[in-house]
PDB file of C-alpha atoms in Angstrom:
ATOM      1  CA  MET G 147      77.868  91.018 151.632  1.00 90.00           C
ATOM      2  CA  LYS G 148      76.110  93.638 149.538  1.00 97.00           C
ATOM      3  CA  THR G 149      76.508  93.650 145.777  1.00 98.00           C
ATOM      4  CA  ILE G 150      77.222  97.056 144.300  1.00 98.00           C
ATOM      5  CA  ALA G 151      78.324  99.031 141.269  1.00 98.00           C
ATOM      6  CA  VAL G 152      80.664 102.010 141.558  1.00 98.00           C
ATOM      7  CA  ILE G 153      80.225 104.837 139.051  1.00 98.00           C
ATOM      8  CA  THR G 154      82.385 107.971 138.992  1.00 98.00           C
ATOM      9  CA  GLY G 155      81.232 111.162 137.332  1.00 96.00           C
ATOM     10  CA  ALA G 156      77.687 110.077 138.158  1.00 97.00           C
ATOM     11  CA  SER G 157      76.185 113.544 138.547  1.00 94.00           C
ATOM     12  CA  SER G 158      75.843 114.089 134.788  1.00 91.00           C
ATOM     13  CA  GLY G 159      76.675 112.908 131.283  1.00 90.00           C
ATOM     14  CA  MET G 160      78.034 109.436 130.698  1.00 94.00           C
ATOM     15  CA  GLY G 161      78.313 108.571 134.384  1.00 96.00           C
ATOM     16  CA  ARG G 162      74.635 109.317 134.940  1.00 96.00           C
ATOM     17  CA  GLU G 163      73.600 107.250 131.930  1.00 96.00           C
ATOM     18  CA  PHE G 164      75.659 104.302 133.142  1.00 97.00           C
ATOM     19  CA  VAL G 165      73.769 104.471 136.447  1.00 98.00           C
ATOM     20  CA  TYR G 166      70.487 104.026 134.552  1.00 97.00           C
ATOM     21  CA  ALA G 167      71.861 101.321 132.218  1.00 97.00           C
ATOM     22  CA  ILE G 168      73.414  99.226 134.996  1.00 98.00           C
ATOM     23  CA  ASP G 169      70.326  99.487 137.186  1.00 97.00           C
ATOM     24  CA  LYS G 170      68.176  98.355 134.281  1.00 96.00           C
ATOM     25  CA  ASP G 171      70.449  95.443 133.339  1.00 94.00           C
ATOM     26  CA  MET G 172      71.570  94.103 136.723  1.00 96.00           C
ATOM     27  CA  GLU G 173      70.124  93.208 140.126  1.00 97.00           C
ATOM     28  CA  LEU G 174      72.297  95.003 142.688  1.00 98.00           C
ATOM     29  CA  ASP G 175      71.835  96.044 146.303  1.00 98.00           C
ATOM     30  CA  GLU G 176      73.374  99.478 145.931  1.00 98.00           C
ATOM     31  CA  LEU G 177      74.778 101.882 143.386  1.00 98.00           C
ATOM     32  CA  TRP G 178      77.690 103.858 144.791  1.00 98.00           C
ATOM     33  CA  VAL G 179      77.652 107.075 142.806  1.00 98.00           C
ATOM     34  CA  ILE G 180      80.655 109.390 143.008  1.00 98.00           C
ATOM     35  CA  ALA G 181      80.789 113.087 142.170  1.00 97.00           C
ATOM     36  CA  ARG G 182      81.248 116.483 143.820  1.00 96.00           C
ATOM     37  CA  ARG G 183      77.568 117.520 143.731  1.00 94.00           C
ATOM     38  CA  GLU G 184      75.560 115.629 146.333  1.00 96.00           C
ATOM     39  CA  ASP G 185      72.259 117.158 145.251  1.00 95.00           C
ATOM     40  CA  ARG G 186      72.704 115.776 141.737  1.00 96.00           C
ATOM     41  CA  LEU G 187      73.507 112.339 143.128  1.00 97.00           C
ATOM     42  CA  LEU G 188      70.419 112.305 145.342  1.00 96.00           C
ATOM     43  CA  GLU G 189      68.264 113.096 142.306  1.00 96.00           C
ATOM     44  CA  LEU G 190      69.052 109.625 140.977  1.00 97.00           C
ATOM     45  CA  GLN G 191      67.161 107.654 143.631  1.00 97.00           C
ATOM     46  CA  PRO G 192      63.601 108.035 142.280  1.00 97.00           C
ATOM     47  CA  GLN G 193      64.828 106.958 138.849  1.00 96.00           C
ATOM     48  CA  VAL G 194      66.436 103.602 139.759  1.00 97.00           C
ATOM     49  CA  ARG G 195      65.517 100.390 141.541  1.00 97.00           C
ATOM     50  CA  ALA G 196      68.688  99.846 143.575  1.00 97.00           C
ATOM     51  CA  LYS G 197      69.552 101.951 146.591  1.00 98.00           C
ATOM     52  CA  ILE G 198      71.615 105.006 145.705  1.00 98.00           C
ATOM     53  CA  ARG G 199      74.580 105.645 147.967  1.00 98.00           C
ATOM     54  CA  PRO G 200      76.022 109.101 147.305  1.00 98.00           C
ATOM     55  CA  VAL G 201      79.786 109.231 147.770  1.00 98.00           C
ATOM     56  CA  VAL G 202      80.720 112.890 147.597  1.00 98.00           C
ATOM     57  CA  LEU G 203      84.329 113.129 146.452  1.00 98.00           C
ATOM     58  CA  ASP G 204      86.384 115.453 144.299  1.00 97.00           C
ATOM     59  CA  LEU G 205      88.659 113.041 142.455  1.00 98.00           C
ATOM     60  CA  LEU G 206      91.030 115.895 141.630  1.00 97.00           C
ATOM     61  CA  ASP G 207      91.860 115.910 145.340  1.00 96.00           C
ATOM     62  CA  ARG G 208      94.463 113.217 145.901  1.00 92.00           C
ATOM     63  CA  ASN G 209      93.039 112.550 149.366  1.00 96.00           C
ATOM     64  CA  SER G 210      89.813 111.356 147.741  1.00 97.00           C
ATOM     65  CA  LEU G 211      91.363 108.040 146.752  1.00 97.00           C
ATOM     66  CA  SER G 212      92.421 107.244 150.306  1.00 97.00           C
ATOM     67  CA  GLN G 213      88.954 108.270 151.518  1.00 98.00           C
ATOM     68  CA  PHE G 214      87.321 105.872 149.061  1.00 98.00           C
ATOM     69  CA  LYS G 215      89.721 103.083 150.006  1.00 98.00           C
ATOM     70  CA  ALA G 216      88.831 103.580 153.663  1.00 98.00           C
ATOM     71  CA  LEU G 217      85.128 103.286 152.785  1.00 98.00           C
ATOM     72  CA  LEU G 218      85.731 100.032 150.903  1.00 98.00           C
ATOM     73  CA  ASP G 219      87.805  98.638 153.775  1.00 98.00           C
ATOM     74  CA  ILE G 220      84.954  99.322 156.207  1.00 98.00           C
ATOM     75  CA  GLU G 221      82.046  98.136 154.040  1.00 97.00           C
ATOM     76  CA  LYS G 222      83.815  95.285 152.202  1.00 98.00           C
ATOM     77  CA  PRO G 223      81.238  95.183 149.378  1.00 98.00           C
ATOM     78  CA  ASP G 224      81.091  92.838 146.403  1.00 98.00           C
ATOM     79  CA  VAL G 225      81.813  95.241 143.525  1.00 98.00           C
ATOM     80  CA  ARG G 226      80.297  93.751 140.387  1.00 98.00           C
ATOM     81  CA  VAL G 227      80.844  96.823 138.169  1.00 98.00           C
ATOM     82  CA  LEU G 228      83.238  99.763 138.139  1.00 98.00           C
ATOM     83  CA  VAL G 229      82.606 102.632 135.732  1.00 98.00           C
ATOM     84  CA  ASN G 230      85.328 105.260 135.460  1.00 98.00           C
ATOM     85  CA  ALA G 231      83.362 108.036 133.776  1.00 97.00           C
ATOM     86  CA  ALA G 232      84.723 111.123 135.542  1.00 97.00           C
ATOM     87  CA  GLY G 233      86.684 113.330 133.182  1.00 95.00           C
ATOM     88  CA  PHE G 234      86.882 116.600 131.302  1.00 93.00           C
ATOM     89  CA  GLY G 235      88.741 118.344 128.499  1.00 92.00           C
ATOM     90  CA  LEU G 236      89.551 121.783 127.138  1.00 91.00           C
ATOM     91  CA  PHE G 237      89.733 123.004 123.574  1.00 89.00           C
ATOM     92  CA  GLY G 238      92.367 125.569 122.696  1.00 90.00           C
ATOM     93  CA  THR G 239      96.015 126.202 121.942  1.00 91.00           C
ATOM     94  CA  TYR G 240      98.265 124.337 124.370  1.00 95.00           C
ATOM     95  CA  THR G 241     100.560 127.285 125.094  1.00 95.00           C
ATOM     96  CA  GLU G 242      97.664 129.687 125.642  1.00 93.00           C
ATOM     97  CA  MET G 243      95.606 127.568 128.025  1.00 93.00           C
ATOM     98  CA  ASP G 244      96.107 127.516 131.783  1.00 95.00           C
ATOM     99  CA  MET G 245      98.783 124.995 132.774  1.00 97.00           C
ATOM    100  CA  GLU G 246      97.063 123.919 135.987  1.00 97.00           C
ATOM    101  CA  LYS G 247      93.807 123.194 134.153  1.00 97.00           C
ATOM    102  CA  GLN G 248      95.644 121.027 131.656  1.00 97.00           C
ATOM    103  CA  LEU G 249      97.358 119.123 134.456  1.00 98.00           C
ATOM    104  CA  GLU G 250      93.933 118.598 136.015  1.00 98.00           C
ATOM    105  CA  ILE G 251      92.796 116.900 132.792  1.00 97.00           C
ATOM    106  CA  ILE G 252      95.570 114.344 133.251  1.00 98.00           C
ATOM    107  CA  ASP G 253      94.855 114.002 136.967  1.00 98.00           C
ATOM    108  CA  LEU G 254      91.146 113.283 136.490  1.00 98.00           C
ATOM    109  CA  ASN G 255      91.152 111.368 133.196  1.00 98.00           C
ATOM    110  CA  ASP G 256      94.187 109.203 133.990  1.00 98.00           C
ATOM    111  CA  ARG G 257      95.479 109.361 137.566  1.00 98.00           C
ATOM    112  CA  ALA G 258      92.065 109.142 139.229  1.00 98.00           C
ATOM    113  CA  LEU G 259      90.909 106.404 136.830  1.00 98.00           C
ATOM    114  CA  THR G 260      94.049 104.375 137.515  1.00 98.00           C
ATOM    115  CA  GLY G 261      93.777 104.856 141.259  1.00 98.00           C
ATOM    116  CA  MET G 262      90.075 104.023 141.428  1.00 98.00           C
ATOM    117  CA  THR G 263      90.701 100.830 139.503  1.00 98.00           C
ATOM    118  CA  TYR G 264      93.619  99.774 141.701  1.00 98.00           C
ATOM    119  CA  ILE G 265      91.708 100.469 144.923  1.00 98.00           C
ATOM    120  CA  THR G 266      88.507  98.742 143.802  1.00 98.00           C
ATOM    121  CA  LEU G 267      89.947  95.580 142.220  1.00 98.00           C
ATOM    122  CA  PRO G 268      90.529  93.708 145.530  1.00 98.00           C
ATOM    123  CA  TYR G 269      86.756  93.875 146.083  1.00 98.00           C
ATOM    124  CA  MET G 270      85.792  92.672 142.606  1.00 98.00           C
ATOM    125  CA  PRO G 271      84.893  88.973 142.177  1.00 98.00           C
ATOM    126  CA  ASN G 272      85.476  86.772 139.167  1.00 97.00           C
ATOM    127  CA  GLY G 273      83.237  87.883 136.342  1.00 96.00           C
ATOM    128  CA  ALA G 274      83.158  91.537 137.380  1.00 98.00           C
ATOM    129  CA  GLN G 275      83.191  94.354 134.829  1.00 98.00           C
ATOM    130  CA  ILE G 276      85.186  97.567 134.366  1.00 98.00           C
ATOM    131  CA  TYR G 277      84.156 100.307 131.935  1.00 98.00           C
ATOM    132  CA  ASN G 278      86.706 103.059 131.290  1.00 98.00           C
ATOM    133  CA  MET G 279      85.637 106.163 129.386  1.00 97.00           C
ATOM    134  CA  GLY G 280      87.906 106.769 126.432  1.00 96.00           C
ATOM    135  CA  SER G 281      87.086 108.745 123.314  1.00 93.00           C
ATOM    136  CA  MET G 282      87.362 108.805 119.558  1.00 88.00           C
ATOM    137  CA  SER G 283      90.417 110.915 120.426  1.00 90.00           C
ATOM    138  CA  SER G 284      92.025 107.792 121.934  1.00 94.00           C
ATOM    139  CA  PHE G 285      93.067 106.671 118.467  1.00 91.00           C
ATOM    140  CA  GLN G 286      94.789 109.783 117.082  1.00 90.00           C
ATOM    141  CA  PRO G 287      96.643 112.931 118.129  1.00 92.00           C
ATOM    142  CA  VAL G 288      94.183 115.839 118.143  1.00 90.00           C
ATOM    143  CA  PRO G 289      95.555 119.370 117.820  1.00 91.00           C
ATOM    144  CA  TYR G 290      93.725 122.027 119.860  1.00 90.00           C
ATOM    145  CA  ILE G 291      92.428 119.381 122.219  1.00 91.00           C
ATOM    146  CA  ASN G 292      95.902 118.004 122.639  1.00 94.00           C
ATOM    147  CA  VAL G 293      96.105 117.075 126.325  1.00 97.00           C
ATOM    148  CA  TYR G 294      92.585 115.637 126.406  1.00 95.00           C
ATOM    149  CA  GLY G 295      93.304 113.420 123.389  1.00 95.00           C
ATOM    150  CA  ALA G 296      96.575 112.232 124.891  1.00 97.00           C
ATOM    151  CA  SER G 297      94.840 111.457 128.183  1.00 98.00           C
ATOM    152  CA  LYS G 298      92.285 109.307 126.372  1.00 97.00           C
ATOM    153  CA  ALA G 299      95.017 107.454 124.466  1.00 97.00           C
ATOM    154  CA  TYR G 300      96.301 106.423 127.890  1.00 98.00           C
ATOM    155  CA  VAL G 301      92.855 105.129 128.858  1.00 98.00           C
ATOM    156  CA  LEU G 302      92.675 102.951 125.746  1.00 98.00           C
ATOM    157  CA  SER G 303      96.148 101.471 126.215  1.00 98.00           C
ATOM    158  CA  PHE G 304      95.670 100.936 129.949  1.00 98.00           C
ATOM    159  CA  SER G 305      92.309  99.214 129.471  1.00 98.00           C
ATOM    160  CA  LYS G 306      93.525  96.826 126.781  1.00 98.00           C
ATOM    161  CA  ALA G 307      96.573  95.721 128.762  1.00 98.00           C
ATOM    162  CA  LEU G 308      94.665  95.410 132.030  1.00 98.00           C
ATOM    163  CA  ARG G 309      92.121  93.161 130.304  1.00 98.00           C
ATOM    164  CA  VAL G 310      94.921  90.679 129.594  1.00 98.00           C
ATOM    165  CA  GLU G 311      96.306  90.861 133.116  1.00 98.00           C
ATOM    166  CA  LEU G 312      92.875  90.189 134.642  1.00 98.00           C
ATOM    167  CA  ALA G 313      91.924  87.368 132.265  1.00 96.00           C
ATOM    168  CA  GLU G 314      92.597  84.692 134.901  1.00 96.00           C
ATOM    169  CA  ARG G 315      90.002  86.337 137.141  1.00 96.00           C
ATOM    170  CA  ASN G 316      87.582  86.670 134.226  1.00 96.00           C
ATOM    171  CA  ILE G 317      87.253  90.389 134.948  1.00 98.00           C
ATOM    172  CA  ARG G 318      86.331  92.083 131.708  1.00 97.00           C
ATOM    173  CA  VAL G 319      87.822  95.512 131.083  1.00 98.00           C
ATOM    174  CA  MET G 320      86.582  97.633 128.214  1.00 98.00           C
ATOM    175  CA  ALA G 321      87.382 101.104 126.924  1.00 98.00           C
ATOM    176  CA  VAL G 322      84.308 103.032 125.790  1.00 97.00           C
ATOM    177  CA  CYS G 323      85.378 105.246 122.886  1.00 95.00           C
ATOM    178  CA  PRO G 324      82.478 107.253 121.457  1.00 90.00           C
ATOM    179  CA  GLY G 325      82.434 110.106 118.998  1.00 78.00           C
ATOM    180  CA  TRP G 326      80.646 113.380 119.699  1.00 72.00           C
ATOM    181  CA  ILE G 327      78.240 113.091 122.651  1.00 74.00           C
ATOM    182  CA  LYS G 328      75.773 115.710 123.870  1.00 68.00           C
ATOM    183  CA  THR G 329      76.804 116.102 127.516  1.00 62.00           C
ATOM    184  CA  GLU G 330      78.006 118.810 129.901  1.00 55.00           C
ATOM    185  CA  PHE G 331      81.515 118.048 128.629  1.00 52.00           C
ATOM    186  CA  GLN G 332      80.835 120.248 125.636  1.00 51.00           C
ATOM    187  CA  GLN G 333      80.014 123.184 127.912  1.00 47.00           C
ATOM    188  CA  VAL G 334      83.105 122.714 130.073  1.00 45.00           C
ATOM    189  CA  ALA G 335      85.346 122.301 127.039  1.00 44.00           C
ATOM    190  CA  GLN G 336      84.449 125.792 125.726  1.00 46.00           C
ATOM    191  CA  HIS G 337      84.938 124.654 122.161  1.00 52.00           C
ATOM    192  CA  ASP G 338      83.018 127.129 120.014  1.00 55.00           C
ATOM    193  CA  LYS G 339      86.162 128.943 118.815  1.00 59.00           C
ATOM    194  CA  TYR G 340      87.839 125.763 117.595  1.00 55.00           C
ATOM    195  CA  ILE G 341      85.148 123.215 116.751  1.00 56.00           C
ATOM    196  CA  HIS G 342      83.040 124.031 113.710  1.00 52.00           C
ATOM    197  CA  TYR G 343      82.420 120.590 112.243  1.00 50.00           C
ATOM    198  CA  VAL G 344      80.711 117.597 113.864  1.00 56.00           C
ATOM    199  CA  ASP G 345      79.727 114.687 111.634  1.00 59.00           C
ATOM    200  CA  LYS G 346      77.086 113.322 114.024  1.00 62.00           C
ATOM    201  CA  TRP G 347      75.939 113.773 117.612  1.00 68.00           C
ATOM    202  CA  TYR G 348      75.121 110.763 119.808  1.00 75.00           C
ATOM    203  CA  GLY G 349      73.160 110.652 123.052  1.00 86.00           C
ATOM    204  CA  PRO G 350      74.921 109.448 126.225  1.00 88.00           C
ATOM    205  CA  ASP G 351      72.148 106.888 126.686  1.00 91.00           C
ATOM    206  CA  GLU G 352      73.011 105.386 123.288  1.00 92.00           C
ATOM    207  CA  VAL G 353      76.682 105.157 124.219  1.00 93.00           C
ATOM    208  CA  ALA G 354      75.969 103.452 127.553  1.00 94.00           C
ATOM    209  CA  ALA G 355      73.551 100.957 125.988  1.00 94.00           C
ATOM    210  CA  GLN G 356      76.076 100.063 123.280  1.00 94.00           C
ATOM    211  CA  ALA G 357      78.822  99.645 125.866  1.00 96.00           C
ATOM    212  CA  MET G 358      76.745  97.221 127.938  1.00 95.00           C
ATOM    213  CA  LYS G 359      75.950  95.252 124.806  1.00 95.00           C
ATOM    214  CA  ASP G 360      79.580  95.200 123.633  1.00 95.00           C
ATOM    215  CA  LEU G 361      80.955  94.052 126.972  1.00 95.00           C
ATOM    216  CA  GLY G 362      78.505  91.154 126.830  1.00 93.00           C
ATOM    217  CA  LYS G 363      80.144  90.248 123.523  1.00 94.00           C
ATOM    218  CA  LYS G 364      83.568  90.402 125.241  1.00 92.00           C
ATOM    219  CA  LYS G 365      84.788  93.266 123.088  1.00 95.00           C
ATOM    220  CA  LEU G 366      87.931  95.156 124.108  1.00 95.00           C
ATOM    221  CA  VAL G 367      86.588  98.483 122.898  1.00 96.00           C
ATOM    222  CA  SER G 368      83.070  99.848 122.454  1.00 96.00           C
ATOM    223  CA  ILE G 369      82.563 102.250 119.546  1.00 93.00           C
ATOM    224  CA  LEU G 370      79.094 103.517 118.755  1.00 86.00           C
ATOM    225  CA  GLY G 371      78.132 104.355 115.191  1.00 79.00           C
ATOM    226  CA  HIS G 372      79.371 103.388 111.727  1.00 80.00           C
ATOM    227  CA  PRO G 373      80.947 106.820 111.029  1.00 79.00           C
ATOM    228  CA  VAL G 374      83.078 106.584 114.170  1.00 78.00           C
ATOM    229  CA  ARG G 375      84.106 102.984 113.503  1.00 85.00           C
ATOM    230  CA  ARG G 376      85.003 103.917 109.934  1.00 83.00           C
ATOM    231  CA  GLN G 377      87.156 106.791 111.141  1.00 80.00           C
ATOM    232  CA  VAL G 378      88.934 104.572 113.668  1.00 80.00           C
ATOM    233  CA  ARG G 379      89.782 102.081 110.927  1.00 85.00           C
ATOM    234  CA  LEU G 380      91.069 104.818 108.643  1.00 80.00           C
ATOM    235  CA  VAL G 381      93.387 106.439 111.173  1.00 79.00           C
ATOM    236  CA  LYS G 382      95.123 103.104 111.689  1.00 84.00           C
ATOM    237  CA  PHE G 383      96.362 103.193 108.104  1.00 83.00           C
ATOM    238  CA  LEU G 384      96.731 106.869 107.257  1.00 82.00           C
ATOM    239  CA  PRO G 385      99.921 108.799 108.121  1.00 86.00           C
ATOM    240  CA  VAL G 386      99.549 110.643 111.413  1.00 83.00           C
ATOM    241  CA  LYS G 387     100.504 113.953 109.812  1.00 89.00           C
ATOM    242  CA  LEU G 388      97.686 113.556 107.294  1.00 87.00           C
ATOM    243  CA  VAL G 389      95.158 112.636 110.004  1.00 76.00           C
ATOM    244  CA  MET G 390      95.983 115.787 111.962  1.00 78.00           C
ATOM    245  CA  SER G 391      95.861 117.892 108.816  1.00 82.00           C
ATOM    246  CA  ILE G 392      92.388 116.573 107.955  1.00 75.00           C
ATOM    247  CA  TRP G 393      91.158 117.326 111.471  1.00 71.00           C
ATOM    248  CA  CYS G 394      92.442 120.897 111.347  1.00 75.00           C
ATOM    249  CA  LYS G 395      90.978 121.437 107.876  1.00 77.00           C
ATOM    250  CA  GLN G 396      87.571 120.152 109.017  1.00 74.00           C
ATOM    251  CA  GLN G 397      87.566 122.638 111.889  1.00 72.00           C
ATOM    252  CA  GLY G 398      88.851 125.530 109.768  1.00 71.00           C
ATOM    253  CA  ILE G 399      92.061 125.786 111.797  1.00 73.00           C
ATOM    254  CA  LYS G 400      95.270 126.757 109.995  1.00 63.00           C
TER     255      LYS G 400
END
């Protein structure tokens, strides 16, 4: 039985960095990398030790989950790691943005993540690991990136509760909740009109390295950087209305 890791969103950004981090940290037979762009997945092979297996799927297509399940049923691998890194967001006013695009945020960030986890868990042994990509937005409502922030709040809650449910199998589940990361997400989000203030940028490689380290320490949530951790602590105690007001003031939004 081959030992593998499964990484969604592996063609760029956080998914790609998790491919490198896992390959560096673990001895696995194959890395199953999932994304829509096969050419970007094939580019990974010269950069890692394990065999890259491109799994070309569009997780916004509901048939993709059944296709992946069929692949698992045939191969019956030993899945040591699952990384749910596929996701996207849009900045803008809720009523002015395209409804279908906003529903796609929920479908990819939440529905696909939940489905991938459910489908993969039967093939995960005791001691396996699950990384779910959350966000600093997981901890607070965020006007003008409303649906994205709400979708990441789901990821945080889902990950924490699932960790408890899987404790008997010693499967560690962790939400990765970084601040601002320089990835293709920023290009897709089209944020220039609304985002004018960023306290600090982090590299996706830094986020992945911190996540691997934090899961080894059995943390529920991985948060990179003192400014982000400080903000997370503050929003737990400040009134929600004040938190949203501060955010809007920082970005110059009235």
